[in-house]
Short mmCIF file of C-alpha atoms (C1' of nucleotides) in Angstrom, two decimals:
data_model
loop_
_atom_site.label_atom_id
_atom_site.label_comp_id
_atom_site.label_asym_id
_atom_site.label_seq_id
_atom_site.Cartn_x
_atom_site.Cartn_y
_atom_site.Cartn_z
CA MET A 15 70.81 24.56 -28.17
CA THR A 16 71.87 23.92 -31.72
CA ALA A 17 72.22 20.26 -32.65
CA PRO A 18 70.45 18.87 -29.62
CA ASP A 19 71.61 15.42 -28.74
CA PRO A 20 69.01 13.64 -26.63
CA THR A 21 71.08 10.51 -26.22
CA ALA A 22 73.93 12.55 -24.83
CA ASP A 23 71.59 14.32 -22.46
CA GLN A 24 70.36 11.04 -21.10
CA ALA A 25 73.76 9.41 -20.71
CA GLU A 26 74.54 7.85 -17.41
CA THR A 27 75.89 10.40 -14.99
CA SER A 28 78.73 10.17 -12.49
CA TYR A 29 77.94 9.26 -8.95
CA VAL A 30 77.90 12.10 -6.48
CA SER A 31 79.32 11.61 -3.04
CA VAL A 32 78.96 14.03 -0.18
CA ASP A 33 81.95 14.10 2.14
CA VAL A 34 81.72 15.94 5.41
CA LEU A 35 84.39 17.73 7.38
CA ALA A 36 82.83 17.15 10.79
CA LEU A 37 84.31 19.66 13.20
CA ARG A 38 84.34 19.99 16.95
CA PHE A 39 86.21 22.18 19.38
CA ASP A 40 87.79 20.10 22.12
CA HIS A 41 87.91 22.31 25.17
CA ASP A 42 90.42 20.09 26.96
CA ARG A 43 92.84 19.53 24.12
CA ARG A 44 92.36 23.17 23.10
CA ALA A 45 92.10 22.36 19.41
CA VAL A 46 89.60 21.98 16.60
CA GLN A 47 89.17 18.34 15.74
CA LEU A 48 88.02 16.46 12.70
CA GLY A 49 85.63 13.52 12.94
CA ILE A 50 87.00 10.43 11.21
CA GLY A 51 85.41 7.03 10.69
CA ILE A 52 86.95 3.65 9.95
CA ARG A 53 85.60 2.35 6.66
CA ALA A 54 83.64 -0.86 7.12
CA THR A 55 83.37 -1.73 3.43
CA ALA A 56 85.57 -1.81 0.38
CA PRO A 57 87.27 0.10 -1.01
CA PHE A 58 89.71 1.17 1.68
CA ALA A 59 88.02 -1.10 4.27
CA GLY A 60 89.59 -0.65 7.68
CA ARG A 61 91.16 2.66 6.78
CA PRO A 62 90.24 6.03 8.24
CA ALA A 63 88.21 8.35 6.07
CA LEU A 64 85.94 11.36 6.15
CA PRO A 65 82.32 10.37 6.68
CA GLY A 66 80.69 10.30 3.28
CA VAL A 67 77.70 8.89 1.47
CA LEU A 68 76.49 8.66 -2.09
CA LEU A 69 73.85 11.25 -2.85
CA ARG A 70 70.45 9.67 -3.37
CA ARG A 71 68.15 10.70 -6.14
CA GLY A 72 66.31 13.85 -5.13
CA GLU A 73 68.20 14.21 -1.90
CA ARG A 74 69.47 17.60 -0.84
CA LEU A 75 73.11 18.02 -0.01
CA GLY A 76 72.24 18.78 3.58
CA GLU A 77 70.25 15.57 3.97
CA ALA A 78 73.12 13.54 2.60
CA GLY A 79 75.44 15.36 4.94
CA ARG A 80 73.30 14.33 7.90
CA ARG A 81 73.37 10.72 6.75
CA ALA A 82 77.13 10.93 6.53
CA LEU A 83 77.31 12.29 10.06
CA GLY A 84 75.20 9.32 11.15
CA LYS A 85 78.03 7.08 9.99
CA ILE A 86 80.19 8.45 12.80
CA GLY A 87 77.35 8.39 15.30
CA VAL A 88 76.51 12.08 15.21
CA THR A 89 72.73 12.25 15.09
CA ASP A 90 71.89 15.92 15.65
CA PRO A 91 68.81 16.48 13.44
CA THR A 92 69.78 20.08 12.65
CA PRO A 93 73.55 20.40 12.62
CA ALA A 94 75.15 23.57 11.37
CA MET A 95 76.35 22.79 7.87
CA GLY A 96 77.56 24.51 4.73
CA GLN A 97 78.97 23.92 1.28
CA LEU A 98 82.68 24.08 0.52
CA ILE A 99 83.89 22.96 -2.93
CA THR A 100 83.21 20.24 -5.47
CA PHE A 101 86.01 17.86 -6.48
CA ASP A 102 85.86 16.16 -9.86
CA GLU A 103 88.99 14.07 -10.33
CA PRO A 104 87.62 11.01 -12.12
CA ASN A 105 90.02 8.56 -10.47
CA ARG A 106 89.46 9.66 -6.92
CA ASP A 107 87.24 6.63 -6.23
CA PRO A 108 88.33 3.19 -7.48
CA ARG A 109 84.67 2.11 -7.78
CA GLY A 110 84.27 4.51 -10.64
CA PRO A 111 83.98 8.18 -11.45
CA THR A 112 82.52 10.04 -8.53
CA LEU A 113 82.02 13.71 -7.93
CA SER A 114 82.59 14.78 -4.35
CA VAL A 115 80.81 17.74 -2.82
CA ALA A 116 82.62 18.74 0.36
CA LEU A 117 80.55 20.10 3.24
CA TRP A 118 81.50 21.37 6.66
CA ALA A 119 79.45 20.51 9.72
CA VAL A 120 79.78 21.11 13.43
CA ALA A 121 79.07 18.13 15.67
CA ASP A 122 77.29 18.53 18.97
CA SER A 123 78.24 15.09 20.28
CA THR A 124 81.29 12.89 20.02
CA GLY A 125 79.38 10.01 18.43
CA THR A 126 81.54 7.03 17.53
CA ALA A 127 84.13 9.01 15.62
CA ASP A 128 87.83 9.24 16.09
CA TRP A 129 88.51 12.90 16.67
CA VAL A 130 91.84 13.89 15.26
CA PRO A 131 93.48 17.31 15.18
CA LEU A 132 92.42 19.21 12.08
CA ASP A 133 95.91 20.56 11.49
CA THR A 134 97.65 17.15 11.50
CA PRO A 135 95.21 14.51 10.23
CA PRO A 136 96.41 10.94 9.71
CA ALA A 137 96.60 9.30 6.29
CA LEU A 138 93.08 9.04 4.89
CA ALA A 139 91.32 6.96 2.26
CA PHE A 140 90.51 8.23 -1.23
CA ASP A 141 91.74 11.78 -1.80
CA HIS A 142 90.44 12.84 1.57
CA ALA A 143 93.79 14.20 2.75
CA ARG A 144 93.76 16.56 -0.17
CA ILE A 145 90.16 17.57 0.52
CA VAL A 146 91.01 18.36 4.13
CA ALA A 147 94.05 20.38 3.11
CA ASP A 148 92.16 22.38 0.51
CA CYS A 149 89.21 23.05 2.77
CA ARG A 150 91.14 24.07 5.84
CA ASP A 151 92.07 27.35 4.19
CA LEU A 152 88.44 27.98 3.34
CA LEU A 153 87.39 27.27 6.91
CA ALA A 154 90.08 29.60 8.23
CA GLY A 155 88.70 32.33 6.03
CA MET A 156 85.20 31.77 7.35
CA LEU A 157 86.16 32.12 11.01
CA TRP A 158 84.85 35.38 12.54
CA ARG A 159 83.24 36.20 9.16
CA ASP A 160 80.62 33.52 8.62
CA LEU A 161 78.79 33.84 11.92
CA HIS A 162 76.70 30.73 11.38
CA PHE A 163 79.88 28.71 11.21
CA THR A 164 81.66 30.60 13.95
CA ARG A 165 78.82 30.43 16.43
CA ALA A 166 78.39 26.69 15.90
CA LEU A 167 82.07 26.04 16.42
CA THR A 168 82.49 28.14 19.54
CA GLY A 169 79.21 27.15 21.14
CA PRO A 170 76.81 29.61 22.80
CA VAL A 171 79.35 30.74 25.41
CA PHE A 172 83.11 30.64 25.12
CA ALA A 173 86.19 32.10 26.75
CA ALA A 174 88.55 34.42 24.96
CA ALA A 175 91.24 31.77 25.36
CA ASP A 176 89.06 29.36 23.41
CA ALA A 177 88.87 31.87 20.58
CA LEU A 178 92.65 31.95 20.44
CA ASP A 179 92.80 28.16 20.27
CA VAL A 180 90.20 27.95 17.53
CA HIS A 181 92.02 30.53 15.49
CA ALA A 182 95.32 28.70 15.88
CA SER A 183 93.83 25.36 14.88
CA LEU A 184 92.26 26.72 11.72
CA THR A 185 94.94 29.10 10.51
CA GLY A 186 98.02 27.31 11.81
CA ARG A 187 99.37 30.43 13.43
CA PRO A 188 98.64 31.90 16.87
CA ALA A 189 96.43 34.97 16.90
CA ASP A 190 97.26 38.23 18.58
CA ARG A 191 95.21 38.56 21.75
CA GLY A 192 94.59 42.24 21.39
CA ASN A 193 93.51 42.14 17.80
CA LEU A 194 91.29 39.12 18.39
CA ASN A 195 89.59 40.87 21.31
CA ARG A 196 88.77 43.77 19.06
CA VAL A 197 87.43 41.46 16.38
CA LEU A 198 85.15 39.79 18.92
CA ALA A 199 83.98 43.14 20.23
CA GLY A 200 82.96 44.08 16.70
CA LEU A 201 80.91 40.99 15.93
CA PRO A 202 77.15 41.57 15.95
CA GLY A 203 75.20 39.41 18.37
CA LEU A 204 78.20 38.76 20.58
CA THR A 205 78.62 40.42 23.96
CA LYS A 206 81.24 40.15 26.65
CA ASP A 207 79.80 38.53 29.73
CA GLY A 208 81.44 39.84 32.89
CA VAL A 209 81.48 36.41 34.45
CA GLN A 210 84.74 34.56 34.12
CA VAL A 211 86.15 31.23 35.17
CA ALA A 212 89.65 30.41 36.32
CA ARG A 213 91.36 27.67 34.41
CA GLY A 214 95.02 27.64 35.33
CA ARG A 215 97.65 29.81 36.75
CA GLY A 216 97.09 33.20 35.23
CA ARG A 217 94.28 35.67 34.97
CA PRO A 218 90.90 34.13 34.03
CA SER A 219 89.50 34.70 30.57
CA ALA A 220 86.54 36.87 29.89
CA LEU A 221 83.47 35.06 28.60
CA TRP A 222 81.64 35.89 25.38
CA ARG A 223 78.01 35.00 24.83
CA TRP A 224 76.06 34.80 21.58
CA GLN A 225 72.58 36.25 21.63
CA ASP A 226 69.38 35.70 19.68
CA ASP A 227 68.53 32.53 17.78
CA ALA A 228 67.77 29.95 20.45
CA PRO A 229 71.04 28.40 21.70
CA ASP A 230 69.65 24.88 21.77
CA GLY A 231 66.24 23.68 22.78
CA THR A 232 64.85 26.89 24.21
CA ALA A 233 62.70 27.52 21.15
CA MET B 19 81.20 3.74 9.22
CA THR B 20 79.12 2.07 11.88
CA ALA B 21 76.09 0.21 10.53
CA PRO B 22 77.16 0.19 6.90
CA ASP B 23 74.24 0.15 4.51
CA PRO B 24 75.34 -1.13 1.11
CA THR B 25 71.92 -0.71 -0.44
CA ALA B 26 71.84 2.92 0.54
CA ASP B 27 75.29 3.45 -0.87
CA GLN B 28 74.20 2.07 -4.21
CA ALA B 29 70.95 4.00 -4.43
CA GLU B 30 70.31 5.86 -7.65
CA THR B 31 71.88 9.28 -7.61
CA SER B 32 70.59 12.62 -8.80
CA TYR B 33 71.53 13.85 -12.21
CA VAL B 34 74.23 16.45 -12.40
CA SER B 35 73.97 19.28 -14.85
CA VAL B 36 76.72 21.71 -15.67
CA ASP B 37 75.50 25.20 -16.50
CA VAL B 38 77.88 27.73 -17.93
CA LEU B 39 77.95 31.47 -17.61
CA ALA B 40 79.57 32.15 -20.96
CA LEU B 41 81.04 35.63 -20.90
CA ARG B 42 82.34 37.97 -23.54
CA PHE B 43 83.35 41.60 -23.57
CA ASP B 44 81.66 43.44 -26.42
CA HIS B 45 84.00 46.22 -27.41
CA ASP B 46 81.35 48.09 -29.37
CA ARG B 47 78.55 47.90 -26.85
CA ARG B 48 81.12 48.44 -24.12
CA ALA B 49 79.63 45.82 -21.85
CA VAL B 50 80.18 42.29 -20.62
CA GLN B 51 77.66 39.98 -22.23
CA LEU B 52 76.23 36.61 -21.34
CA GLY B 53 75.83 33.87 -23.93
CA ILE B 54 72.29 32.53 -24.06
CA GLY B 55 70.81 29.72 -26.12
CA ILE B 56 67.24 28.95 -27.11
CA ARG B 57 66.27 25.56 -25.77
CA ALA B 58 65.46 23.14 -28.57
CA THR B 59 63.97 20.43 -26.39
CA ALA B 60 61.55 20.13 -23.51
CA PRO B 61 61.37 21.28 -20.84
CA PHE B 62 61.28 25.00 -21.55
CA ALA B 63 61.58 24.41 -25.32
CA GLY B 64 61.88 27.70 -27.17
CA ARG B 65 62.86 29.62 -24.10
CA PRO B 66 66.22 31.24 -23.48
CA ALA B 67 68.54 29.51 -21.05
CA LEU B 68 72.15 29.20 -19.99
CA PRO B 69 74.00 26.59 -22.03
CA GLY B 70 74.01 23.43 -19.97
CA VAL B 71 74.45 19.69 -20.33
CA LEU B 72 74.05 16.67 -18.15
CA LEU B 73 77.35 15.44 -16.81
CA ARG B 74 78.32 12.12 -18.33
CA ARG B 75 79.75 9.28 -16.33
CA GLY B 76 83.45 9.89 -15.77
CA GLU B 77 83.39 13.28 -17.40
CA ARG B 78 85.25 16.15 -15.83
CA LEU B 79 83.39 19.35 -15.14
CA GLY B 80 85.54 21.19 -17.65
CA GLU B 81 84.73 18.73 -20.41
CA ALA B 82 81.04 19.08 -19.75
CA GLY B 83 81.46 22.83 -19.76
CA ARG B 84 83.02 22.67 -23.21
CA ARG B 85 80.13 20.54 -24.48
CA ALA B 86 77.74 23.13 -23.09
CA LEU B 87 79.61 25.88 -24.88
CA GLY B 88 79.24 23.83 -28.07
CA LYS B 89 75.49 24.21 -27.68
CA ILE B 90 75.87 27.91 -28.38
CA GLY B 91 78.42 27.38 -31.13
CA VAL B 92 81.50 28.24 -29.12
CA THR B 93 84.08 25.60 -30.00
CA ASP B 94 87.34 26.83 -28.50
CA PRO B 95 89.09 23.64 -27.37
CA THR B 96 90.73 25.32 -24.38
CA PRO B 97 88.47 28.08 -23.10
CA ALA B 98 89.25 29.77 -19.82
CA MET B 99 86.87 28.24 -17.30
CA GLY B 100 86.36 27.93 -13.57
CA GLN B 101 84.03 26.63 -10.91
CA LEU B 102 81.46 28.83 -9.18
CA ILE B 103 78.88 27.17 -6.91
CA THR B 104 76.70 24.07 -6.81
CA PHE B 105 72.93 24.45 -6.63
CA ASP B 106 70.85 21.64 -5.13
CA GLU B 107 67.20 22.69 -5.07
CA PRO B 108 65.44 19.43 -5.95
CA ASN B 109 62.65 21.09 -7.93
CA ARG B 110 64.84 23.26 -10.12
CA ASP B 111 64.38 20.87 -13.08
CA PRO B 112 60.89 19.50 -13.86
CA ARG B 113 62.45 16.35 -15.33
CA GLY B 114 63.57 15.34 -11.88
CA PRO B 115 66.06 16.16 -9.20
CA THR B 116 69.18 17.63 -10.72
CA LEU B 117 72.24 19.12 -9.14
CA SER B 118 73.64 22.07 -11.03
CA VAL B 119 77.32 22.96 -10.96
CA ALA B 120 77.76 26.51 -12.23
CA LEU B 121 80.90 27.34 -14.20
CA TRP B 122 82.16 30.53 -15.75
CA ALA B 123 83.80 30.55 -19.15
CA VAL B 124 85.08 33.19 -21.52
CA ALA B 125 84.15 32.78 -25.16
CA ASP B 126 86.56 33.63 -27.92
CA SER B 127 83.94 33.66 -30.67
CA THR B 128 80.34 34.71 -30.90
CA GLY B 129 79.11 31.28 -31.98
CA THR B 130 75.36 31.04 -32.42
CA ALA B 131 74.48 32.52 -29.06
CA ASP B 132 72.33 35.46 -28.19
CA TRP B 133 74.60 37.80 -26.32
CA VAL B 134 72.67 39.71 -23.71
CA PRO B 135 73.96 42.22 -21.17
CA LEU B 136 75.07 40.45 -18.02
CA ASP B 137 73.54 43.10 -15.79
CA THR B 138 70.05 42.90 -17.29
CA PRO B 139 69.43 39.38 -18.55
CA PRO B 140 66.00 38.41 -19.93
CA ALA B 141 63.75 35.84 -18.25
CA LEU B 142 65.48 32.48 -18.35
CA ALA B 143 64.42 28.86 -18.10
CA PHE B 144 64.79 26.77 -14.95
CA ASP B 145 66.31 28.75 -12.07
CA HIS B 146 68.89 30.28 -14.36
CA ALA B 147 67.97 33.84 -13.49
CA ARG B 148 68.78 33.07 -9.89
CA ILE B 149 72.03 31.41 -10.86
CA VAL B 150 73.08 34.44 -12.88
CA ALA B 151 72.19 36.80 -10.05
CA ASP B 152 74.07 34.77 -7.45
CA CYS B 153 77.13 34.34 -9.62
CA ARG B 154 77.47 37.91 -10.79
CA ASP B 155 78.66 38.96 -7.35
CA LEU B 156 81.23 36.19 -7.38
CA LEU B 157 82.47 37.26 -10.79
CA ALA B 158 82.70 40.88 -9.67
CA GLY B 159 84.87 39.78 -6.78
CA MET B 160 87.16 37.86 -9.11
CA LEU B 161 87.83 40.82 -11.40
CA TRP B 162 91.41 42.14 -11.03
CA ARG B 163 92.04 39.42 -8.43
CA ASP B 164 91.73 36.15 -10.31
CA LEU B 165 94.13 36.92 -13.14
CA HIS B 166 93.19 33.84 -15.16
CA PHE B 167 89.64 35.12 -15.32
CA THR B 168 90.60 38.75 -15.78
CA ARG B 169 93.06 38.13 -18.57
CA ALA B 170 90.60 35.98 -20.48
CA LEU B 171 87.88 38.57 -20.20
CA THR B 172 89.98 41.55 -21.24
CA GLY B 173 91.89 39.77 -23.97
CA PRO B 174 95.67 40.07 -24.46
CA VAL B 175 95.55 43.82 -25.09
CA PHE B 176 92.93 46.25 -23.85
CA ALA B 177 92.42 49.94 -23.39
CA ALA B 178 91.97 51.55 -20.01
CA ALA B 179 88.49 52.58 -21.11
CA ASP B 180 87.63 48.91 -21.62
CA ALA B 181 88.69 48.18 -18.06
CA LEU B 182 86.23 50.80 -16.85
CA ASP B 183 83.43 49.23 -18.89
CA VAL B 184 84.19 45.72 -17.66
CA HIS B 185 84.20 46.91 -14.08
CA ALA B 186 80.89 48.69 -14.52
CA SER B 187 79.25 45.66 -16.13
CA LEU B 188 80.30 43.30 -13.38
CA THR B 189 79.85 45.44 -10.30
CA GLY B 190 76.97 47.62 -11.48
CA ARG B 191 78.75 50.82 -10.49
CA PRO B 192 81.24 52.92 -12.44
CA ALA B 193 84.85 52.69 -11.30
CA ASP B 194 87.03 55.64 -10.47
CA ARG B 195 89.49 56.18 -13.33
CA GLY B 196 92.41 57.05 -11.15
CA ASN B 197 92.02 54.20 -8.73
CA LEU B 198 91.52 51.67 -11.50
CA ASN B 199 94.68 52.85 -13.21
CA ARG B 200 96.59 52.21 -10.04
CA VAL B 201 95.07 48.75 -9.69
CA LEU B 202 96.13 47.91 -13.22
CA ALA B 203 99.62 49.23 -12.60
CA GLY B 204 99.92 46.88 -9.65
CA LEU B 205 98.88 43.70 -11.43
CA PRO B 206 101.75 41.31 -12.14
CA GLY B 207 102.26 40.45 -15.80
CA LEU B 208 100.48 43.54 -17.03
CA THR B 209 102.35 46.47 -18.52
CA LYS B 210 101.26 49.71 -20.02
CA ASP B 211 101.94 49.78 -23.71
CA GLY B 212 102.72 53.28 -24.91
CA VAL B 213 100.78 52.76 -28.11
CA GLN B 214 97.27 54.12 -28.06
CA VAL B 215 94.37 54.37 -30.44
CA ALA B 216 91.88 57.18 -30.79
CA ARG B 217 88.27 56.14 -30.44
CA GLY B 218 86.19 59.28 -30.18
CA ARG B 219 86.49 62.88 -29.35
CA GLY B 220 88.72 63.02 -26.35
CA ARG B 221 92.19 61.87 -25.46
CA PRO B 222 92.95 58.30 -26.52
CA SER B 223 93.20 55.58 -23.91
CA ALA B 224 96.45 53.98 -22.93
CA LEU B 225 96.81 50.33 -23.85
CA TRP B 226 97.64 47.54 -21.41
CA ARG B 227 99.23 44.30 -22.52
CA TRP B 228 99.44 40.98 -20.71
CA GLN B 229 102.76 39.19 -20.85
CA ASP B 230 103.96 35.60 -20.51
CA ASP B 231 101.80 32.56 -21.19
CA ALA B 232 101.39 32.48 -24.93
CA PRO B 233 98.52 34.81 -25.92
CA ASP B 234 97.08 32.45 -28.50
CA GLY B 235 98.87 30.18 -30.90
CA THR B 236 102.41 31.36 -30.40
CA ALA B 237 103.33 28.36 -28.25
"C1'" DT C 19 106.46 38.93 44.87
"C1'" DC C 20 107.09 36.56 40.68
"C1'" DA C 21 105.70 34.13 36.57
"C1'" DA C 22 101.85 33.06 33.77
"C1'" DA C 23 97.82 34.36 31.47
"C1'" DA C 24 94.85 37.98 29.99
"C1'" DG C 25 93.25 42.71 28.74
"C1'" DT C 26 94.15 47.58 26.85
"C1'" DG C 27 96.56 51.10 24.17
"C1'" DT C 28 99.36 52.78 20.39
"C1'" DT C 29 101.61 52.74 16.21
"C1'" DG C 30 102.73 52.06 11.26
"C1'" DG C 31 101.52 50.21 6.90
"C1'" DC C 32 98.35 49.02 3.44
"C1'" DT C 33 93.96 49.57 0.95
"C1'" DA C 34 89.90 51.81 -0.61
"C1'" DT C 35 87.66 55.84 -1.85
"C1'" DA C 36 86.82 60.30 -3.10
"C1'" DC C 37 88.11 64.31 -5.36
"C1'" DA C 38 90.95 68.04 -7.46
"C1'" DC C 39 93.77 69.08 -11.10
"C1'" DC C 40 96.43 68.56 -15.48
"C1'" DC C 41 96.83 66.51 -20.46
"C1'" DA C 42 95.51 65.26 -25.30
"C1'" DT C 43 92.33 65.17 -28.98
"C1'" DG C 44 88.43 66.42 -32.32
"C1'" DG C 45 85.54 69.63 -33.82
"C1'" DC D 15 89.68 77.25 -28.07
"C1'" DC D 16 86.63 74.50 -25.77
"C1'" DA D 17 84.04 70.42 -24.70
"C1'" DT D 18 85.14 65.62 -24.09
"C1'" DG D 19 87.46 61.86 -22.56
"C1'" DG D 20 91.84 60.34 -20.13
"C1'" DG D 21 95.75 60.48 -16.78
"C1'" DT D 22 98.12 61.91 -12.36
"C1'" DG D 23 98.35 63.48 -7.62
"C1'" DT D 24 96.60 64.00 -2.97
"C1'" DA D 25 93.88 63.58 1.18
"C1'" DT D 26 91.07 60.90 4.12
"C1'" DA D 27 89.11 56.83 6.51
"C1'" DG D 28 89.23 52.11 7.63
"C1'" DC D 29 91.44 47.84 8.43
"C1'" DC D 30 95.11 44.96 9.95
"C1'" DA D 31 99.28 43.39 12.02
"C1'" DA D 32 102.71 44.15 15.41
"C1'" DC D 33 104.20 45.40 19.76
"C1'" DA D 34 104.42 47.72 24.36
"C1'" DC D 35 102.19 48.12 28.56
"C1'" DT D 36 98.98 47.13 32.43
"C1'" DT D 37 96.02 43.93 35.19
"C1'" DT D 38 94.72 39.73 37.52
"C1'" DT D 39 95.48 35.39 39.22
"C1'" DG D 40 98.08 31.04 41.38
"C1'" DA D 41 102.01 29.57 43.52
#
DNA sequence: TCAAAAGTGTTGGCTATACACCCATGG
DNA sequence: CCATGGGTGTATAGCCAACACTTTTGA
């Protein structure tokens, strides 16, 4: 406010990239997976990386996130998404200084991505391994608390066994069945649905169903 | 990754501004205050605003935060600072689309700022009132938990009465004396210092002193 | 009828909150 | 000696993790 410096205020700014942790629960592999793309262009051409784009002028973070998802063939027009953290290491991109805003998103289709386990991702381009590591703790903290995130990840109906698998993938440790059942029972908008399906040897899981806000396409 | 679009990747990006919630505990007014500057240039010339600058190419968020603090005359070369959230409403700046990364910082001097109470700030330029409102809850949650933040705000030595005032300013509700004393007793690196100073009519407060990492200048 | 998978119950520890009571100081 | 501000102790409720026990299924 004192000593205004117009030239400083109009200096060229860093680029802003939006990098997306695209998530998906694989019912068969019983794990949360991360959507990875193979970079087609330099730098790091041919190497796996998080889907990311440079933010366009005037673009909202969510729009950029959807473009990034398009890079791995996920084209849902209204994916569940949210903001995580902003990384500012100036050397994280060899093309030049680039801010990275990390977003999470839940994919509804497999697209063209490689889906790798979130807890043991392969080596990634840029500082993406570090981004994944830092954000996994945040995602674990959001599970069962941020219902927008949780509902997207579990889908409209899920078995109690799925909840255990999701918890294990995100936190790295298995959850206690009893405690998790009580957590689920306490979540608003979630009810136990008497129907159950057999999956293997033991007793079938109970099913939980989210209510309200149109599951997909009914609105 | 599929269908790479080099032109899109090199599109012009939004500007990035860094806006700082400069904080200070006023021992006399017994409240946490927010440092405000009067804008010297358009837009919103003459109106109060958070100190903010446009991020330069290759600049780290912390560096930009220090430049912003310079705008209100705070020149500490190593202020305590941290990241809050990133705002992306495209119309928040009439000059054009601008991302805003909100930081907190603790000022060691009064500089040239207007220091207003954090809990009742005046009308501010841009969407700064909204930023302050959103971030105050985050700051309240950091108190007594994020020790870097807490120690900076309280200073190296503080009275128990100050702790009550800080808590009230940030959360909006008075703290219970007894419970707060126990919280303080449980914080690592903080010890009760038998010395005490009289301030008014009643019994003098106990003093608490932070240990370790050189208070200021002893290292 | 047994092992695997799932659901229910119980306990102990930690935290948060409220409140009652005792202590030190200035007028 | 009493109002004012400060410190200590205690009781309660809620949350969370751990673990024991029961139920349902497939083989």
